[in-house]
Tab-separated table of C-alpha atoms in Angstrom:
chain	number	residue	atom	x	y	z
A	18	UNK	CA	28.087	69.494	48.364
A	19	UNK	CA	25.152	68.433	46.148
A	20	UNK	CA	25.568	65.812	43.965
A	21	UNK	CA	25.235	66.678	40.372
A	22	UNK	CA	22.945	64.424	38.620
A	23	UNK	CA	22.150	63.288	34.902
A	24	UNK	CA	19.379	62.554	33.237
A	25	UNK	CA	19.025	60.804	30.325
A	26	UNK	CA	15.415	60.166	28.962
A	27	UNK	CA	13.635	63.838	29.097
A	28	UNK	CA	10.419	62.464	28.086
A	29	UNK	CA	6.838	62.533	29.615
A	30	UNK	CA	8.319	61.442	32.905
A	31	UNK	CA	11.411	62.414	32.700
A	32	UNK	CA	10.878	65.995	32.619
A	33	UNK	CA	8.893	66.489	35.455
A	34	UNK	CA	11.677	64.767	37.260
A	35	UNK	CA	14.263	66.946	35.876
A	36	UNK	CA	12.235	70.289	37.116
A	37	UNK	CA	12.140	68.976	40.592
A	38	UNK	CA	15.802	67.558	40.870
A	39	UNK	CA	16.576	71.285	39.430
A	40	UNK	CA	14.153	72.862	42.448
A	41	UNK	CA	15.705	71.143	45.254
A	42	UNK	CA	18.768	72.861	43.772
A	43	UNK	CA	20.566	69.464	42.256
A	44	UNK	CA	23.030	70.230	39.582
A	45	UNK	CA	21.622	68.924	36.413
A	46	UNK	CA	23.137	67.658	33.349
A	47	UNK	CA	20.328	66.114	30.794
A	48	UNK	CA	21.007	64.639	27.532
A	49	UNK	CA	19.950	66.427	24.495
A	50	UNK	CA	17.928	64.206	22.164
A	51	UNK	CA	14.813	64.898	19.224
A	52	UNK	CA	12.281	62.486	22.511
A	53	UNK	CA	12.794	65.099	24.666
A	54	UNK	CA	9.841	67.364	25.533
A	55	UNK	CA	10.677	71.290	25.776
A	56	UNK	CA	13.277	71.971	27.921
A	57	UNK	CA	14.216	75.447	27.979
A	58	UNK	CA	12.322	75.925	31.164
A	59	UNK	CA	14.993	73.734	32.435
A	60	UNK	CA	17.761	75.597	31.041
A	61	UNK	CA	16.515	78.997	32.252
A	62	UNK	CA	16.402	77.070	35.798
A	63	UNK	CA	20.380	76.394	35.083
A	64	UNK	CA	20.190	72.793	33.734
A	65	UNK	CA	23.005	71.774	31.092
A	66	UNK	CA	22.581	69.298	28.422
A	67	UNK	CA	25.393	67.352	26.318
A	68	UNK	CA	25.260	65.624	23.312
A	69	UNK	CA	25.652	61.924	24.259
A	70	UNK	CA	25.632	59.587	27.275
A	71	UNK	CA	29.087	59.017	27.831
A	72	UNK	CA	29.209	62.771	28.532
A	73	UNK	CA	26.668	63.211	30.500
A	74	UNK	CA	28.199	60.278	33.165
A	75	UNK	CA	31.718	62.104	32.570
A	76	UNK	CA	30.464	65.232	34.252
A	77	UNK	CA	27.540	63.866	37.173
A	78	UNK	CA	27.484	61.813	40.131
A	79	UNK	CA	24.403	60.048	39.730
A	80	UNK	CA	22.989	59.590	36.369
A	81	UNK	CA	19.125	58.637	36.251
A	82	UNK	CA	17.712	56.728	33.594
A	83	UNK	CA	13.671	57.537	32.074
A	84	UNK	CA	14.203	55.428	28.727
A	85	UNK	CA	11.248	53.054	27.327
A	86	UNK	CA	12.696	49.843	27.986
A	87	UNK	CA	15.427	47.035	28.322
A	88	UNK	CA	16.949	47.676	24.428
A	89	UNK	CA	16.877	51.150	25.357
A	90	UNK	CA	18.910	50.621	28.635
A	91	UNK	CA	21.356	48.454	27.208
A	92	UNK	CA	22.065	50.472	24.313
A	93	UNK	CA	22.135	53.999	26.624
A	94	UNK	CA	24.737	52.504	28.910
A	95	UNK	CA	26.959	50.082	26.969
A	96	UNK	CA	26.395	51.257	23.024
A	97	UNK	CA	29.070	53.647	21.466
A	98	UNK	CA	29.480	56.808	23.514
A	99	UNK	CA	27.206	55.253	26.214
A	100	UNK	CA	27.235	56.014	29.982
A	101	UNK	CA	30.025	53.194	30.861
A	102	UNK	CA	32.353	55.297	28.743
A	103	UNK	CA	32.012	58.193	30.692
A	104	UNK	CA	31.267	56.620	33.824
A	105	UNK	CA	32.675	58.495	37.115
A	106	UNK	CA	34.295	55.396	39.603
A	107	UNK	CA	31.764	55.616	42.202
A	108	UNK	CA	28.901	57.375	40.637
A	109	UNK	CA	25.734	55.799	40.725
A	110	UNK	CA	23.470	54.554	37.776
A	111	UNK	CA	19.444	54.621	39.076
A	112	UNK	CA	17.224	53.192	36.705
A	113	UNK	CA	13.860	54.347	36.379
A	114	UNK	CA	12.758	52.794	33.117
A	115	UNK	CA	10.567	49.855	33.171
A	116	UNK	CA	12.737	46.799	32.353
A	117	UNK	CA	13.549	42.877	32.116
A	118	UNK	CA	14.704	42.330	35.627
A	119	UNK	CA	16.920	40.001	33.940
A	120	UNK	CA	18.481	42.777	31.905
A	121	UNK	CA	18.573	44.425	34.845
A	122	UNK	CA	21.040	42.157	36.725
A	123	UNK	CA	23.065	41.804	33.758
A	124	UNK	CA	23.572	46.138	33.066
A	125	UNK	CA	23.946	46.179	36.864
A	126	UNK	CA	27.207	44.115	36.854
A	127	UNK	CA	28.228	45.948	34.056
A	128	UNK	CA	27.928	48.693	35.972
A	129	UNK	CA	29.730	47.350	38.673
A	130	UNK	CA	32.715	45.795	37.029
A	131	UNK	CA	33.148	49.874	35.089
A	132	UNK	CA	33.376	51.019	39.101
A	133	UNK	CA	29.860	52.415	39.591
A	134	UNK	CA	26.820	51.423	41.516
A	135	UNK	CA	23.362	50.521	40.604
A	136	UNK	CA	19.864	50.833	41.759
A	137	UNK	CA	16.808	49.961	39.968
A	138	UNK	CA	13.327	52.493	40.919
A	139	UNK	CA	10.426	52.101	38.310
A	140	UNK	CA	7.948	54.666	38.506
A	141	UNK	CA	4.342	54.261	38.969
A	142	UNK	CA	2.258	56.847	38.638
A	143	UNK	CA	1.608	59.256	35.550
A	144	UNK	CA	3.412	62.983	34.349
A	145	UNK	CA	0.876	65.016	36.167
A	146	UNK	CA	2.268	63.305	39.263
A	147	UNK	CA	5.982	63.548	37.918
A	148	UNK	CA	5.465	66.791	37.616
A	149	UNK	CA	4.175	67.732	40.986
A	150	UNK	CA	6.702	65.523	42.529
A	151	UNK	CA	4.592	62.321	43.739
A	152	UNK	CA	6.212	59.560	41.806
A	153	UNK	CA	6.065	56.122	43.464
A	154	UNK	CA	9.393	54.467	43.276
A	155	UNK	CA	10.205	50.898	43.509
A	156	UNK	CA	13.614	50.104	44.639
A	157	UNK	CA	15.787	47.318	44.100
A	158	UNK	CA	19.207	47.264	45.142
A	159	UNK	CA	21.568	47.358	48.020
A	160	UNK	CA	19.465	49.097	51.042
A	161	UNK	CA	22.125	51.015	52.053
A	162	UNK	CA	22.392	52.440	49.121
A	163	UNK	CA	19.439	53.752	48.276
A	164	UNK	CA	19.583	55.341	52.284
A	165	UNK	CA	22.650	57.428	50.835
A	166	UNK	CA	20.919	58.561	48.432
A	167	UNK	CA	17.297	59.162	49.618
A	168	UNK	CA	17.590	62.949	49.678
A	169	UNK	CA	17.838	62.931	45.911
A	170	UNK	CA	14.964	60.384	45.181
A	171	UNK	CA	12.812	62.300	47.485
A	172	UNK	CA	12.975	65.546	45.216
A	173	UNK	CA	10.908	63.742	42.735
A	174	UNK	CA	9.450	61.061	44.522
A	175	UNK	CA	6.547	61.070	47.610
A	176	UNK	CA	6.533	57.525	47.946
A	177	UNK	CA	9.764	54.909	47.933
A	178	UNK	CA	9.870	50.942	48.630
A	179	UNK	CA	12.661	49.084	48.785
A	180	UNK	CA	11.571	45.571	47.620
A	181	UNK	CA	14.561	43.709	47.704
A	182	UNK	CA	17.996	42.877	45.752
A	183	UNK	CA	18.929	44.240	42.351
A	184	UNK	CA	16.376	43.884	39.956
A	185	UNK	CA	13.010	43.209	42.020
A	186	UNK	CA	11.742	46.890	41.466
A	187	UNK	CA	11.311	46.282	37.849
A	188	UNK	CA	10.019	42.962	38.921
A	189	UNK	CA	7.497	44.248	41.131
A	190	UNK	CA	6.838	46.995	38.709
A	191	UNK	CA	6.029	44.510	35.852
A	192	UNK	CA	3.185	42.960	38.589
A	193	UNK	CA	1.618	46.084	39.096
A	194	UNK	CA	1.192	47.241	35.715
A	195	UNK	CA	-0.231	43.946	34.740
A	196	UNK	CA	-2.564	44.168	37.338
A	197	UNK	CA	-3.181	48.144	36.688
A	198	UNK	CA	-3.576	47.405	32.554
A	199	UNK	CA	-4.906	44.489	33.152
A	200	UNK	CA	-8.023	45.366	35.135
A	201	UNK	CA	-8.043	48.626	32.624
A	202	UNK	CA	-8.400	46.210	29.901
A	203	UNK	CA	-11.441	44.727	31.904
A	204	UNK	CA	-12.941	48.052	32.738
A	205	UNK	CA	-12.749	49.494	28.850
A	206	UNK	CA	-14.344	46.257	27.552
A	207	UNK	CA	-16.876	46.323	30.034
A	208	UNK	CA	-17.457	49.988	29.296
A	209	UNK	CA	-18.152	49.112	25.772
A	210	UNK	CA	-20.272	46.643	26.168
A	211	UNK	CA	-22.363	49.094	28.679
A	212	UNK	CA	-22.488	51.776	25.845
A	213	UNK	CA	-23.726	49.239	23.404
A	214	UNK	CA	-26.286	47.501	25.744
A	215	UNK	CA	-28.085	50.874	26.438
A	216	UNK	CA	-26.906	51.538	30.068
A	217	UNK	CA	-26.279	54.633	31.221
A	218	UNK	CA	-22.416	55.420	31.735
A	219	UNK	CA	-22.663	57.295	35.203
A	220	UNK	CA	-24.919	54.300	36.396
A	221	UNK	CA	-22.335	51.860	35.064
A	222	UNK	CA	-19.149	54.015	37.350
A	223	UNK	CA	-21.647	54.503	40.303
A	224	UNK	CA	-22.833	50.812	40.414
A	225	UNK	CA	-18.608	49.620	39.987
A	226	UNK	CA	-17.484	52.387	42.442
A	227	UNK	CA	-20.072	51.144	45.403
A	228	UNK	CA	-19.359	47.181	44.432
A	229	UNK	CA	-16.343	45.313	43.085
A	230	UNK	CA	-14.917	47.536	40.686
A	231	UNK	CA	-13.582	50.091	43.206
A	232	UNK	CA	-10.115	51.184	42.773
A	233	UNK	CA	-7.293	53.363	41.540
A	234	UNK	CA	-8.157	52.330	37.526
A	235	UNK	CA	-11.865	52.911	37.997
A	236	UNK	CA	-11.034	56.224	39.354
A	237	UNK	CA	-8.563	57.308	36.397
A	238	UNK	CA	-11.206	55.739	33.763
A	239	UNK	CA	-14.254	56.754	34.865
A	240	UNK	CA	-14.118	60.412	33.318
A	241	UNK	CA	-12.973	58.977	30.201
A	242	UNK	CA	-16.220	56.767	30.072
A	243	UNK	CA	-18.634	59.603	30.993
A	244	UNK	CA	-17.330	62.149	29.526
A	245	UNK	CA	-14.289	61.607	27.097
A	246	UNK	CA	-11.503	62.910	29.390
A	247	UNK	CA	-8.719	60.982	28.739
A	248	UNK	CA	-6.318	62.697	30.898
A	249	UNK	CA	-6.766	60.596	34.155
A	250	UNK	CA	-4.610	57.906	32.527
A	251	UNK	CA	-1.588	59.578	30.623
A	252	UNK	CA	0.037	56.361	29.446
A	253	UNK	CA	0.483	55.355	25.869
A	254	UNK	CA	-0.924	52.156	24.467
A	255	UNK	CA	2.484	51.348	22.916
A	256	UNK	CA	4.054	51.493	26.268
A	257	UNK	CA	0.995	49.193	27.827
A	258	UNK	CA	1.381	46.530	24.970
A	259	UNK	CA	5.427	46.586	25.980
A	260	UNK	CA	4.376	45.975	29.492
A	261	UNK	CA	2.417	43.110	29.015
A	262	UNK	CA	4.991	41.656	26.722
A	263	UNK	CA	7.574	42.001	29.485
A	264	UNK	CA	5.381	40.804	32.392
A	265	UNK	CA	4.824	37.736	29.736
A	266	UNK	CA	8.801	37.176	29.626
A	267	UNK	CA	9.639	37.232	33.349
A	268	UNK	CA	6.482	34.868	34.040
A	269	UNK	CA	7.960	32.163	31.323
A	270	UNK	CA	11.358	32.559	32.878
A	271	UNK	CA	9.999	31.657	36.140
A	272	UNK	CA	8.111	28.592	34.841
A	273	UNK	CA	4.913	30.126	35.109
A	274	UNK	CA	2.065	30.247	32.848
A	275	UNK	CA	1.457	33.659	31.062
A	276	UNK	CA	-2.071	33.428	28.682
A	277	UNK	CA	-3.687	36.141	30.539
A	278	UNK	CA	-0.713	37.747	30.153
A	279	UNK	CA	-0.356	36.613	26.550
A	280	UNK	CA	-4.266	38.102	25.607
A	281	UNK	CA	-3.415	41.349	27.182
A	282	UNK	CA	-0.387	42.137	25.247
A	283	UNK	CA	-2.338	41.043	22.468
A	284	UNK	CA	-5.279	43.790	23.251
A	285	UNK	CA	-2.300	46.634	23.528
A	286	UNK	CA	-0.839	45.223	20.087
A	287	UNK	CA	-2.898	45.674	17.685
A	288	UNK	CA	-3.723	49.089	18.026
A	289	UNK	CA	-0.012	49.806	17.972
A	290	UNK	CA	0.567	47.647	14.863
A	291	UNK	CA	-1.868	49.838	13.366
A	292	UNK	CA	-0.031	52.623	13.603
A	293	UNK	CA	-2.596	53.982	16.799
A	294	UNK	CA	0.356	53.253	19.544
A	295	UNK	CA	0.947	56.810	20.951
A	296	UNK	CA	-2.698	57.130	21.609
A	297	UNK	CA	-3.580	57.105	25.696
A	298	UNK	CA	-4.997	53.956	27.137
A	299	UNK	CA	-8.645	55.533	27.244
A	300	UNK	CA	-8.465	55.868	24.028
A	301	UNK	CA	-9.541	52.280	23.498
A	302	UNK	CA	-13.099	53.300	23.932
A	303	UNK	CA	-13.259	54.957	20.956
A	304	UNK	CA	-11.461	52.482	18.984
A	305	UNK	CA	-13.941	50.031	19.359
């Protein structure tokens, strides 16, 4: 029998998630809330939607989580009417937010001690590849776990790690996006500073593509730079600021220094404090 899942956060991610959970033919239960994007192509595929958390857990075996961040995942699962209200003994809570893996630990006992399981699996990648099914996950957890329940990742996901115990898949999440918005920070101010010193933009991708500046960013930047396409890199500047904020937390709790860390949150912040947040990271380049 096919495990009927939940899914609370139906947002840029979050719905292309849904619509492949629903095509592999899992049950699905979503929670109805004014963040969602459209969702009556989910509906007409059969997907069900309740009013609060603690009723979508009541009625699903697994119940994934797409929220922004740690606040968010504390509040969904332990607030009034959260997902530990409802919470089936045995079902499984999979978190795919991008958290504190300190918060992480703590909702996972919580989880635990109401009778459920818990597996953290950040996303990377962006909605166009949510939507065609080719998230990367990042799993922490118990590896036998996540082996149970591999069919039901794999709906959504083309690529899954296991990097260790509970809460080292947000970890290792937080060090890729500080390397991936951190090396777009680089890239945008470099861009700039092309524009303004007179140098052609195709000659400043062509000479980074065949030297040092190679890679996955340059790739999802590059049309931005040449020719104002932002869609290569659908990720809001709020949500980059929040990432470098995080990465900053986990590296003080370890003892380490965080200034680079520190300067890029920075960067990400002040367009958000000015009220420019839910604009896309290439965006930047017109800001400045």
């Amino acid at each position: 029998m096919m495990r009927t899942v939940g899914l609370i956060g139906v947002g840029r991610m979050g719905h292309g998630i849904a619509l492949n959970l629903l095509k592999a033919e899992f049950p699905l239960v979503f929670l109805d809330h004014p963040g969602n994007q459209p969702t009556d192509d989910l509906r007409a595929l059969g997907a069900m939607s309740k009013d609060c958390a603690a009723d979508v857990a009541a009625a699903c075996d697994v119940i994934i989580l797409v929220v922004t961040g740690a606040p968010e995942v504390e509040a969904v699962l332990t607030g009034p009417d959260g997902v530990l209200e409802g919470l089936r003994p045995g079902a499984l809570v999979v978190d795919c937010s991008t958290s504190l893996p300190e918060t992480t630990r703590a909702m996972a006992r919580r989880v635990q001690e109401a009778g459920g399981s818990f597996l953290d699996a950040p996303m990377t990648r962006t909605p166009k590849e949510a939507a065609q099914g080719r998230l990367n996950l990042i799993v922490g957890g118990d590896a036998a776990l996540l082996e149970a329940h591999k069919p039901m990742l794999e709906s959504f996901a083309e690529n899954i790690v296991h990097a260790g115990d509970t809460g080292s898949g947000h970890a290792m999440k937080l060090l890729h996006n500080f390397v991936s918005l951190g090396f777009s920070v680089v890239l945008i101010e470099a861009a700039i500073a092309a524009r303004e010193s007179g140098v052609v933009t195709e000659v400043f991708c062509d000479v980074l593509e065949q030297g040092g500046g190679r890679g996955v960013v340059l790739d999802r930047l590059a049309p931005a730079i040449t020719d104002g396409d932002n869609s290569g890199l659908n990720f809001s500047i709020a949500n980059a600021a929040k990432d470098m904020r995080y990465f900053g937390e986990m590296a003080r709790s370890l003892g380490l220094p965080a200034d680079v860390a520190q300067a890029l949150a920075r960067y990400y912040e002040q367009p958000t404090e000015a009220g420019q947040g839910e604009l896309l990271v290439p965006e930047l380049l017109a800001l400045s």
